[in-house]
JSON list of C-alpha atoms in Angstrom, two decimals:
[
{"chain": "A", "resi": 7, "resn": "MET", "atom": "CA", "xyz": [-3.29, -23.71, 8.47]},
{"chain": "A", "resi": 8, "resn": "PRO", "atom": "CA", "xyz": [-4.83, -20.87, 7.72]},
{"chain": "A", "resi": 9, "resn": "LEU", "atom": "CA", "xyz": [-4.54, -18.10, 9.92]},
{"chain": "A", "resi": 10, "resn": "ALA", "atom": "CA", "xyz": [-6.28, -17.57, 12.64]},
{"chain": "A", "resi": 11, "resn": "GLN", "atom": "CA", "xyz": [-8.62, -14.43, 12.53]},
{"chain": "A", "resi": 12, "resn": "PRO", "atom": "CA", "xyz": [-7.97, -13.18, 16.72]},
{"chain": "A", "resi": 13, "resn": "GLU", "atom": "CA", "xyz": [-4.65, -12.98, 15.42]},
{"chain": "A", "resi": 14, "resn": "LEU", "atom": "CA", "xyz": [-5.37, -10.69, 12.62]},
{"chain": "A", "resi": 15, "resn": "ASP", "atom": "CA", "xyz": [-7.41, -8.49, 14.28]},
{"chain": "A", "resi": 16, "resn": "LEU", "atom": "CA", "xyz": [-4.29, -7.83, 16.49]},
{"chain": "A", "resi": 17, "resn": "LEU", "atom": "CA", "xyz": [-2.73, -6.26, 13.15]},
{"chain": "A", "resi": 18, "resn": "TRP", "atom": "CA", "xyz": [-5.90, -4.53, 11.99]},
{"chain": "A", "resi": 19, "resn": "ASP", "atom": "CA", "xyz": [-6.88, -1.04, 13.55]},
{"chain": "A", "resi": 20, "resn": "PHE", "atom": "CA", "xyz": [-8.70, 0.33, 10.97]},
{"chain": "A", "resi": 21, "resn": "SER", "atom": "CA", "xyz": [-8.47, 4.16, 12.06]},
{"chain": "A", "resi": 22, "resn": "ASP", "atom": "CA", "xyz": [-5.55, 3.83, 10.49]},
{"chain": "A", "resi": 23, "resn": "ALA", "atom": "CA", "xyz": [-4.95, 2.00, 7.39]},
{"chain": "A", "resi": 24, "resn": "PRO", "atom": "CA", "xyz": [-1.42, 3.21, 6.58]},
{"chain": "A", "resi": 25, "resn": "ALA", "atom": "CA", "xyz": [-0.58, 2.01, 10.92]},
{"chain": "A", "resi": 26, "resn": "SER", "atom": "CA", "xyz": [-2.31, -0.89, 10.06]},
{"chain": "A", "resi": 27, "resn": "GLU", "atom": "CA", "xyz": [-0.08, -1.66, 6.90]},
{"chain": "A", "resi": 28, "resn": "LYS", "atom": "CA", "xyz": [3.00, -1.76, 8.57]},
{"chain": "A", "resi": 29, "resn": "ARG", "atom": "CA", "xyz": [2.73, -3.58, 11.08]},
{"chain": "A", "resi": 30, "resn": "LEU", "atom": "CA", "xyz": [1.10, -6.29, 8.32]},
{"chain": "A", "resi": 31, "resn": "ARG", "atom": "CA", "xyz": [4.02, -6.38, 6.10]},
{"chain": "A", "resi": 32, "resn": "GLU", "atom": "CA", "xyz": [6.15, -6.57, 8.82]},
{"chain": "A", "resi": 33, "resn": "ALA", "atom": "CA", "xyz": [4.29, -9.78, 10.22]},
{"chain": "A", "resi": 34, "resn": "ALA", "atom": "CA", "xyz": [4.05, -11.09, 6.95]},
{"chain": "A", "resi": 35, "resn": "GLU", "atom": "CA", "xyz": [7.82, -10.73, 6.60]},
{"chain": "A", "resi": 36, "resn": "SER", "atom": "CA", "xyz": [8.45, -12.83, 9.74]},
{"chain": "A", "resi": 37, "resn": "ALA", "atom": "CA", "xyz": [5.85, -15.18, 8.83]},
{"chain": "A", "resi": 38, "resn": "VAL", "atom": "CA", "xyz": [7.23, -18.48, 8.67]},
{"chain": "A", "resi": 39, "resn": "ASP", "atom": "CA", "xyz": [4.71, -20.28, 7.21]},
{"chain": "A", "resi": 40, "resn": "PRO", "atom": "CA", "xyz": [4.13, -19.86, 3.40]},
{"chain": "A", "resi": 41, "resn": "GLY", "atom": "CA", "xyz": [0.38, -19.52, 4.07]},
{"chain": "A", "resi": 42, "resn": "VAL", "atom": "CA", "xyz": [-0.05, -17.69, 6.61]},
{"chain": "A", "resi": 43, "resn": "ARG", "atom": "CA", "xyz": [2.72, -14.67, 5.00]},
{"chain": "A", "resi": 44, "resn": "ALA", "atom": "CA", "xyz": [0.28, -14.83, 1.43]},
{"chain": "A", "resi": 45, "resn": "GLU", "atom": "CA", "xyz": [-2.83, -14.21, 3.67]},
{"chain": "A", "resi": 46, "resn": "LEU", "atom": "CA", "xyz": [-0.99, -11.83, 5.63]},
{"chain": "A", "resi": 47, "resn": "GLN", "atom": "CA", "xyz": [-0.13, -10.08, 2.37]},
{"chain": "A", "resi": 48, "resn": "THR", "atom": "CA", "xyz": [-3.70, -10.28, 1.68]},
{"chain": "A", "resi": 49, "resn": "GLN", "atom": "CA", "xyz": [-4.46, -7.88, 4.19]},
{"chain": "A", "resi": 50, "resn": "VAL", "atom": "CA", "xyz": [-1.85, -5.69, 3.03]},
{"chain": "A", "resi": 51, "resn": "ALA", "atom": "CA", "xyz": [-3.50, -4.79, -0.57]},
{"chain": "A", "resi": 52, "resn": "ARG", "atom": "CA", "xyz": [-6.21, -4.30, 2.33]},
{"chain": "A", "resi": 53, "resn": "ALA", "atom": "CA", "xyz": [-4.84, -1.68, 3.75]},
{"chain": "A", "resi": 54, "resn": "LEU", "atom": "CA", "xyz": [-3.70, 0.19, 0.63]},
{"chain": "A", "resi": 55, "resn": "GLY", "atom": "CA", "xyz": [-6.69, -0.42, -0.58]},
{"chain": "A", "resi": 56, "resn": "LEU", "atom": "CA", "xyz": [-7.90, 1.68, 2.50]},
{"chain": "A", "resi": 57, "resn": "GLN", "atom": "CA", "xyz": [-6.07, 4.62, 1.95]},
{"chain": "A", "resi": 58, "resn": "ASP", "atom": "CA", "xyz": [-7.20, 4.59, -2.22]},
{"chain": "A", "resi": 59, "resn": "ARG", "atom": "CA", "xyz": [-4.06, 3.14, -3.49]},
{"chain": "A", "resi": 60, "resn": "PHE", "atom": "CA", "xyz": [-6.56, 0.71, -5.72]},
{"chain": "A", "resi": 61, "resn": "ALA", "atom": "CA", "xyz": [-3.57, 0.67, -8.66]},
{"chain": "A", "resi": 62, "resn": "GLU", "atom": "CA", "xyz": [-0.96, -0.53, -5.80]},
{"chain": "A", "resi": 63, "resn": "ALA", "atom": "CA", "xyz": [-3.61, -2.77, -3.41]},
{"chain": "A", "resi": 64, "resn": "ASP", "atom": "CA", "xyz": [-4.41, -4.25, -6.66]},
{"chain": "A", "resi": 65, "resn": "ALA", "atom": "CA", "xyz": [-1.10, -5.12, -8.23]},
{"chain": "A", "resi": 66, "resn": "PHE", "atom": "CA", "xyz": [0.38, -6.14, -4.96]},
{"chain": "A", "resi": 67, "resn": "LEU", "atom": "CA", "xyz": [-2.38, -9.14, -5.02]},
{"chain": "A", "resi": 68, "resn": "ASP", "atom": "CA", "xyz": [-0.90, -10.19, -8.49]},
{"chain": "A", "resi": 69, "resn": "THR", "atom": "CA", "xyz": [2.60, -11.91, -6.58]},
{"chain": "A", "resi": 70, "resn": "ILE", "atom": "CA", "xyz": [0.11, -12.87, -4.10]},
{"chain": "A", "resi": 71, "resn": "THR", "atom": "CA", "xyz": [1.01, -16.86, -5.59]},
{"chain": "A", "resi": 72, "resn": "SER", "atom": "CA", "xyz": [-0.06, -19.89, -3.22]},
{"chain": "A", "resi": 73, "resn": "ASP", "atom": "CA", "xyz": [-2.82, -21.86, -4.38]},
{"chain": "A", "resi": 74, "resn": "ALA", "atom": "CA", "xyz": [-4.74, -22.18, -1.04]},
{"chain": "A", "resi": 75, "resn": "PRO", "atom": "CA", "xyz": [-8.46, -22.22, -0.20]},
{"chain": "A", "resi": 76, "resn": "ALA", "atom": "CA", "xyz": [-7.53, -19.75, 2.35]},
{"chain": "A", "resi": 77, "resn": "VAL", "atom": "CA", "xyz": [-5.62, -17.11, 0.27]},
{"chain": "A", "resi": 78, "resn": "ARG", "atom": "CA", "xyz": [-7.80, -17.60, -2.93]},
{"chain": "A", "resi": 79, "resn": "THR", "atom": "CA", "xyz": [-10.54, -17.19, -0.59]},
{"chain": "A", "resi": 80, "resn": "ARG", "atom": "CA", "xyz": [-8.54, -13.47, 0.10]},
{"chain": "A", "resi": 81, "resn": "VAL", "atom": "CA", "xyz": [-6.92, -12.60, -2.71]},
{"chain": "A", "resi": 82, "resn": "ALA", "atom": "CA", "xyz": [-10.44, -12.67, -4.78]},
{"chain": "A", "resi": 83, "resn": "LEU", "atom": "CA", "xyz": [-12.25, -10.76, -1.07]},
{"chain": "A", "resi": 84, "resn": "GLU", "atom": "CA", "xyz": [-9.43, -7.90, -1.99]},
{"chain": "A", "resi": 85, "resn": "ARG", "atom": "CA", "xyz": [-10.28, -7.70, -5.04]},
{"chain": "A", "resi": 86, "resn": "GLY", "atom": "CA", "xyz": [-13.84, -6.96, -5.12]},
{"chain": "A", "resi": 87, "resn": "ARG", "atom": "CA", "xyz": [-12.94, -4.62, -2.21]},
{"chain": "A", "resi": 88, "resn": "VAL", "atom": "CA", "xyz": [-10.65, -2.39, -3.95]},
{"chain": "A", "resi": 89, "resn": "ARG", "atom": "CA", "xyz": [-13.40, -2.23, -7.03]},
{"chain": "A", "resi": 90, "resn": "ASN", "atom": "CA", "xyz": [-15.78, -1.76, -5.01]},
{"chain": "A", "resi": 91, "resn": "SER", "atom": "CA", "xyz": [-14.79, 0.71, -3.00]},
{"chain": "A", "resi": 92, "resn": "ARG", "atom": "CA", "xyz": [-13.60, 2.03, -6.06]},
{"chain": "A", "resi": 93, "resn": "GLY", "atom": "CA", "xyz": [-17.19, 2.69, -7.16]},
{"chain": "A", "resi": 94, "resn": "GLU", "atom": "CA", "xyz": [-17.13, -0.50, -9.26]},
{"chain": "A", "resi": 95, "resn": "PRO", "atom": "CA", "xyz": [-19.75, -3.05, -7.38]},
{"chain": "A", "resi": 96, "resn": "ASP", "atom": "CA", "xyz": [-20.19, -4.75, -10.51]},
{"chain": "A", "resi": 97, "resn": "ALA", "atom": "CA", "xyz": [-16.91, -5.65, -11.06]},
{"chain": "A", "resi": 98, "resn": "ALA", "atom": "CA", "xyz": [-16.91, -6.96, -7.49]},
{"chain": "A", "resi": 99, "resn": "VAL", "atom": "CA", "xyz": [-19.59, -9.27, -7.53]},
{"chain": "A", "resi": 100, "resn": "PRO", "atom": "CA", "xyz": [-17.37, -11.42, -9.17]},
{"chain": "A", "resi": 101, "resn": "TYR", "atom": "CA", "xyz": [-14.69, -11.63, -7.29]},
{"chain": "A", "resi": 102, "resn": "PHE", "atom": "CA", "xyz": [-16.65, -11.50, -4.39]},
{"chain": "A", "resi": 103, "resn": "ARG", "atom": "CA", "xyz": [-19.24, -14.51, -5.75]},
{"chain": "A", "resi": 104, "resn": "SER", "atom": "CA", "xyz": [-15.50, -16.69, -5.85]},
{"chain": "A", "resi": 105, "resn": "ALA", "atom": "CA", "xyz": [-14.35, -15.91, -2.87]},
{"chain": "A", "resi": 106, "resn": "THR", "atom": "CA", "xyz": [-17.97, -17.18, -1.44]},
{"chain": "A", "resi": 107, "resn": "GLU", "atom": "CA", "xyz": [-18.24, -20.28, -3.17]},
{"chain": "A", "resi": 108, "resn": "VAL", "atom": "CA", "xyz": [-13.86, -20.62, -2.08]},
{"chain": "A", "resi": 109, "resn": "ALA", "atom": "CA", "xyz": [-15.13, -20.54, 1.04]},
{"chain": "A", "resi": 110, "resn": "ALA", "atom": "CA", "xyz": [-17.25, -22.42, 0.80]},
{"chain": "A", "resi": 111, "resn": "ALA", "atom": "CA", "xyz": [-15.66, -26.13, -0.57]},
{"chain": "A", "resi": 112, "resn": "ALA", "atom": "CA", "xyz": [-13.43, -25.76, 2.11]},
{"chain": "A", "resi": 113, "resn": "ASP", "atom": "CA", "xyz": [-15.80, -25.05, 4.82]},
{"chain": "A", "resi": 114, "resn": "LEU", "atom": "CA", "xyz": [-13.68, -21.59, 5.87]},
{"chain": "A", "resi": 115, "resn": "VAL", "atom": "CA", "xyz": [-16.59, -19.87, 7.31]},
{"chain": "A", "resi": 116, "resn": "PHE", "atom": "CA", "xyz": [-15.84, -16.93, 8.45]},
{"chain": "A", "resi": 117, "resn": "LEU", "atom": "CA", "xyz": [-14.02, -15.93, 5.04]},
{"chain": "A", "resi": 118, "resn": "GLN", "atom": "CA", "xyz": [-17.46, -17.44, 3.21]},
{"chain": "A", "resi": 119, "resn": "VAL", "atom": "CA", "xyz": [-19.86, -14.88, 5.64]},
{"chain": "A", "resi": 120, "resn": "ASP", "atom": "CA", "xyz": [-17.28, -11.85, 5.72]},
{"chain": "A", "resi": 121, "resn": "ALA", "atom": "CA", "xyz": [-17.36, -12.80, 1.43]},
{"chain": "A", "resi": 122, "resn": "LEU", "atom": "CA", "xyz": [-21.71, -12.90, 0.90]},
{"chain": "A", "resi": 123, "resn": "HIS", "atom": "CA", "xyz": [-21.90, -9.86, 4.15]},
{"chain": "A", "resi": 124, "resn": "MET", "atom": "CA", "xyz": [-19.83, -8.41, 0.93]},
{"chain": "A", "resi": 125, "resn": "LEU", "atom": "CA", "xyz": [-21.75, -9.52, -1.61]},
{"chain": "A", "resi": 126, "resn": "ALA", "atom": "CA", "xyz": [-24.47, -7.87, -0.14]},
{"chain": "A", "resi": 127, "resn": "ILE", "atom": "CA", "xyz": [-23.22, -4.85, -0.06]},
{"chain": "A", "resi": 128, "resn": "ALA", "atom": "CA", "xyz": [-22.35, -4.41, -4.15]},
{"chain": "A", "resi": 129, "resn": "GLU", "atom": "CA", "xyz": [-25.73, -5.97, -4.34]},
{"chain": "A", "resi": 130, "resn": "PRO", "atom": "CA", "xyz": [-28.09, -4.08, -3.05]},
{"chain": "A", "resi": 131, "resn": "ALA", "atom": "CA", "xyz": [-31.29, -4.38, -4.53]},
{"chain": "A", "resi": 132, "resn": "HIS", "atom": "CA", "xyz": [-30.40, -9.15, -3.60]},
{"chain": "A", "resi": 133, "resn": "ALA", "atom": "CA", "xyz": [-28.90, -7.67, 0.17]},
{"chain": "A", "resi": 134, "resn": "GLY", "atom": "CA", "xyz": [-31.61, -9.89, 1.97]},
{"chain": "A", "resi": 135, "resn": "ARG", "atom": "CA", "xyz": [-31.42, -12.64, 0.29]},
{"chain": "A", "resi": 136, "resn": "TRP", "atom": "CA", "xyz": [-27.43, -12.73, 0.58]},
{"chain": "A", "resi": 137, "resn": "THR", "atom": "CA", "xyz": [-27.82, -11.20, 4.50]},
{"chain": "A", "resi": 138, "resn": "ALA", "atom": "CA", "xyz": [-30.18, -14.82, 4.73]},
{"chain": "A", "resi": 139, "resn": "ARG", "atom": "CA", "xyz": [-28.14, -16.93, 3.69]},
{"chain": "A", "resi": 140, "resn": "ALA", "atom": "CA", "xyz": [-24.60, -15.80, 5.57]},
{"chain": "A", "resi": 141, "resn": "GLN", "atom": "CA", "xyz": [-26.72, -16.04, 8.95]},
{"chain": "A", "resi": 142, "resn": "GLU", "atom": "CA", "xyz": [-28.67, -19.79, 7.48]},
{"chain": "A", "resi": 143, "resn": "VAL", "atom": "CA", "xyz": [-24.09, -20.36, 7.50]},
{"chain": "A", "resi": 144, "resn": "LEU", "atom": "CA", "xyz": [-23.98, -19.61, 10.74]},
{"chain": "A", "resi": 145, "resn": "ALA", "atom": "CA", "xyz": [-26.35, -21.04, 12.74]},
{"chain": "A", "resi": 146, "resn": "ASP", "atom": "CA", "xyz": [-24.48, -23.99, 13.54]},
{"chain": "A", "resi": 147, "resn": "VAL", "atom": "CA", "xyz": [-21.46, -21.57, 14.27]},
{"chain": "A", "resi": 148, "resn": "THR", "atom": "CA", "xyz": [-20.72, -21.84, 17.60]},
{"chain": "A", "resi": 149, "resn": "ASP", "atom": "CA", "xyz": [-16.45, -19.35, 17.55]},
{"chain": "A", "resi": 150, "resn": "GLU", "atom": "CA", "xyz": [-17.79, -15.85, 18.78]},
{"chain": "A", "resi": 151, "resn": "ARG", "atom": "CA", "xyz": [-15.32, -14.25, 16.47]},
{"chain": "A", "resi": 152, "resn": "THR", "atom": "CA", "xyz": [-17.47, -15.69, 14.01]},
{"chain": "A", "resi": 153, "resn": "LEU", "atom": "CA", "xyz": [-21.24, -15.25, 15.40]},
{"chain": "A", "resi": 154, "resn": "ARG", "atom": "CA", "xyz": [-19.54, -11.37, 15.68]},
{"chain": "A", "resi": 155, "resn": "TRP", "atom": "CA", "xyz": [-20.73, -11.29, 12.35]},
{"chain": "A", "resi": 156, "resn": "ASN", "atom": "CA", "xyz": [-23.59, -11.27, 12.80]},
{"chain": "A", "resi": 157, "resn": "VAL", "atom": "CA", "xyz": [-23.10, -7.96, 13.99]},
{"chain": "A", "resi": 158, "resn": "ALA", "atom": "CA", "xyz": [-22.46, -6.71, 11.06]},
{"chain": "A", "resi": 159, "resn": "LEU", "atom": "CA", "xyz": [-25.00, -8.45, 8.81]},
{"chain": "A", "resi": 160, "resn": "HIS", "atom": "CA", "xyz": [-27.95, -7.03, 10.82]},
{"chain": "A", "resi": 161, "resn": "ASN", "atom": "CA", "xyz": [-26.82, -3.64, 10.57]},
{"chain": "A", "resi": 162, "resn": "ASN", "atom": "CA", "xyz": [-26.42, -4.13, 6.82]},
{"chain": "A", "resi": 163, "resn": "ALA", "atom": "CA", "xyz": [-29.29, -5.20, 6.91]},
{"chain": "A", "resi": 164, "resn": "GLY", "atom": "CA", "xyz": [-30.91, -1.93, 8.91]},
{"chain": "A", "resi": 165, "resn": "TRP", "atom": "CA", "xyz": [-29.20, 0.05, 6.63]},
{"chain": "A", "resi": 166, "resn": "THR", "atom": "CA", "xyz": [-31.01, -1.51, 3.47]},
{"chain": "A", "resi": 167, "resn": "SER", "atom": "CA", "xyz": [-33.94, -1.13, 5.12]},
{"chain": "A", "resi": 168, "resn": "PHE", "atom": "CA", "xyz": [-33.51, 2.66, 6.16]},
{"chain": "A", "resi": 169, "resn": "ASP", "atom": "CA", "xyz": [-32.38, 3.86, 2.98]},
{"chain": "A", "resi": 170, "resn": "ALA", "atom": "CA", "xyz": [-35.93, 2.16, 1.72]},
{"chain": "A", "resi": 171, "resn": "GLY", "atom": "CA", "xyz": [-37.80, 4.49, 4.16]},
{"chain": "A", "resi": 172, "resn": "ARG", "atom": "CA", "xyz": [-38.83, 0.79, 5.51]},
{"chain": "A", "resi": 173, "resn": "ILE", "atom": "CA", "xyz": [-38.64, 2.14, 9.17]},
{"chain": "A", "resi": 174, "resn": "ASP", "atom": "CA", "xyz": [-39.79, -0.04, 11.53]},
{"chain": "A", "resi": 175, "resn": "GLU", "atom": "CA", "xyz": [-37.71, -2.46, 9.66]},
{"chain": "A", "resi": 176, "resn": "ALA", "atom": "CA", "xyz": [-34.79, -0.87, 10.27]},
{"chain": "A", "resi": 177, "resn": "ILE", "atom": "CA", "xyz": [-35.05, -0.02, 13.91]},
{"chain": "A", "resi": 178, "resn": "ALA", "atom": "CA", "xyz": [-35.90, -4.39, 13.83]},
{"chain": "A", "resi": 179, "resn": "ALA", "atom": "CA", "xyz": [-32.78, -5.02, 12.80]},
{"chain": "A", "resi": 180, "resn": "PHE", "atom": "CA", "xyz": [-30.62, -2.50, 14.47]},
{"chain": "A", "resi": 181, "resn": "GLU", "atom": "CA", "xyz": [-31.73, -3.44, 17.83]},
{"chain": "A", "resi": 182, "resn": "ARG", "atom": "CA", "xyz": [-30.94, -7.42, 16.50]},
{"chain": "A", "resi": 183, "resn": "ALA", "atom": "CA", "xyz": [-27.28, -5.69, 15.74]},
{"chain": "A", "resi": 184, "resn": "ARG", "atom": "CA", "xyz": [-27.52, -3.97, 18.56]},
{"chain": "A", "resi": 185, "resn": "GLU", "atom": "CA", "xyz": [-27.82, -7.77, 21.13]},
{"chain": "A", "resi": 186, "resn": "ALA", "atom": "CA", "xyz": [-25.93, -9.37, 18.85]},
{"chain": "A", "resi": 187, "resn": "ALA", "atom": "CA", "xyz": [-22.83, -6.50, 19.68]},
{"chain": "A", "resi": 188, "resn": "VAL", "atom": "CA", "xyz": [-23.67, -7.27, 23.03]},
{"chain": "A", "resi": 189, "resn": "ARG", "atom": "CA", "xyz": [-23.46, -10.70, 23.07]},
{"chain": "A", "resi": 190, "resn": "TRP", "atom": "CA", "xyz": [-20.39, -11.19, 20.53]},
{"chain": "A", "resi": 191, "resn": "GLY", "atom": "CA", "xyz": [-18.83, -7.48, 19.78]},
{"chain": "A", "resi": 192, "resn": "THR", "atom": "CA", "xyz": [-16.98, -4.33, 21.00]},
{"chain": "A", "resi": 193, "resn": "PRO", "atom": "CA", "xyz": [-17.53, -1.54, 22.11]},
{"chain": "A", "resi": 194, "resn": "GLN", "atom": "CA", "xyz": [-17.28, 1.02, 19.12]},
{"chain": "A", "resi": 195, "resn": "GLN", "atom": "CA", "xyz": [-20.10, -1.44, 17.63]},
{"chain": "A", "resi": 196, "resn": "VAL", "atom": "CA", "xyz": [-22.67, -1.33, 20.83]},
{"chain": "A", "resi": 197, "resn": "GLN", "atom": "CA", "xyz": [-21.79, 2.71, 19.90]},
{"chain": "A", "resi": 198, "resn": "TRP", "atom": "CA", "xyz": [-22.26, 2.50, 16.94]},
{"chain": "A", "resi": 199, "resn": "ALA", "atom": "CA", "xyz": [-25.61, 0.63, 17.53]},
{"chain": "A", "resi": 200, "resn": "ASP", "atom": "CA", "xyz": [-26.83, 2.45, 19.25]},
{"chain": "A", "resi": 201, "resn": "GLU", "atom": "CA", "xyz": [-26.10, 5.52, 17.59]},
{"chain": "A", "resi": 202, "resn": "ALA", "atom": "CA", "xyz": [-28.18, 3.84, 14.36]},
{"chain": "A", "resi": 203, "resn": "LEU", "atom": "CA", "xyz": [-30.58, 2.69, 16.47]},
{"chain": "A", "resi": 204, "resn": "GLU", "atom": "CA", "xyz": [-30.86, 7.15, 17.90]},
{"chain": "A", "resi": 205, "resn": "GLU", "atom": "CA", "xyz": [-31.18, 8.03, 14.09]},
{"chain": "A", "resi": 206, "resn": "ALA", "atom": "CA", "xyz": [-33.78, 5.30, 13.05]},
{"chain": "A", "resi": 207, "resn": "ARG", "atom": "CA", "xyz": [-35.81, 6.21, 15.90]},
{"chain": "A", "resi": 208, "resn": "ALA", "atom": "CA", "xyz": [-35.66, 10.33, 15.05]},
{"chain": "A", "resi": 209, "resn": "ALA", "atom": "CA", "xyz": [-36.19, 8.82, 11.28]},
{"chain": "A", "resi": 210, "resn": "ARG", "atom": "CA", "xyz": [-39.79, 7.31, 12.73]},
{"chain": "A", "resi": 211, "resn": "GLY", "atom": "CA", "xyz": [-40.59, 9.96, 14.89]}
]
C-alpha cells in the first residue's frame, strides 16, 4: 500500500528541514513494508534538497530501487524538485512530466496533482494549462487532504498573475486560495493567503 499522506504530514516540518530529515530517516529505518520504506527515503532526499544538499539528494535517490508506482512517482518528483531548486527548471520538467504520467496511470491522485503543480512552477509560460489540468483532476475528489491542493494551485495562479501585472486576476486567485485554505487548509495557509491578498490589494492602490 502507498504511504498515507496524513502519516507523512506528521513527519514533515518544512520550516525545519534538518529535523524533518532526522524523523524521516528514523521512520524509513523502522518501516516494515518495503514500499513504504522506499517512499520515506524519497522524502529524506527531499529534506536534503531543502538544505541545498542537491548532489547528496540525487545520490540518495539513486539508492532507491523499488518499482512501485508511488515510489517511481516520488523519485521523479524529487529529482525534479532538486533541479528546480538549484535553478534548472528546464531540466526539472521531464521529471515532473514523468511523475504526472506514472501517477495518473496508477490513479495516485494526490501525487498526480503534486506533479502538475510543480510543472506549473517550472514552466510559468504554461502555468495556466497545468493548473487547469490539476483542477480537473481534483473535480471529483472527496478526500479533504487531497483537496487541500486547491490552496497551492490558486496561490500559484495568483502569483503568476501578480508577476505579470494582472493585479485584479491575482486578487481573485488569492481570494479563492483563502477560501480553499479556510475549508481544507491549515491556519498558516490562511495567514499566507491573507498576506498575499494584502500585498495584491496594496499594489492595486
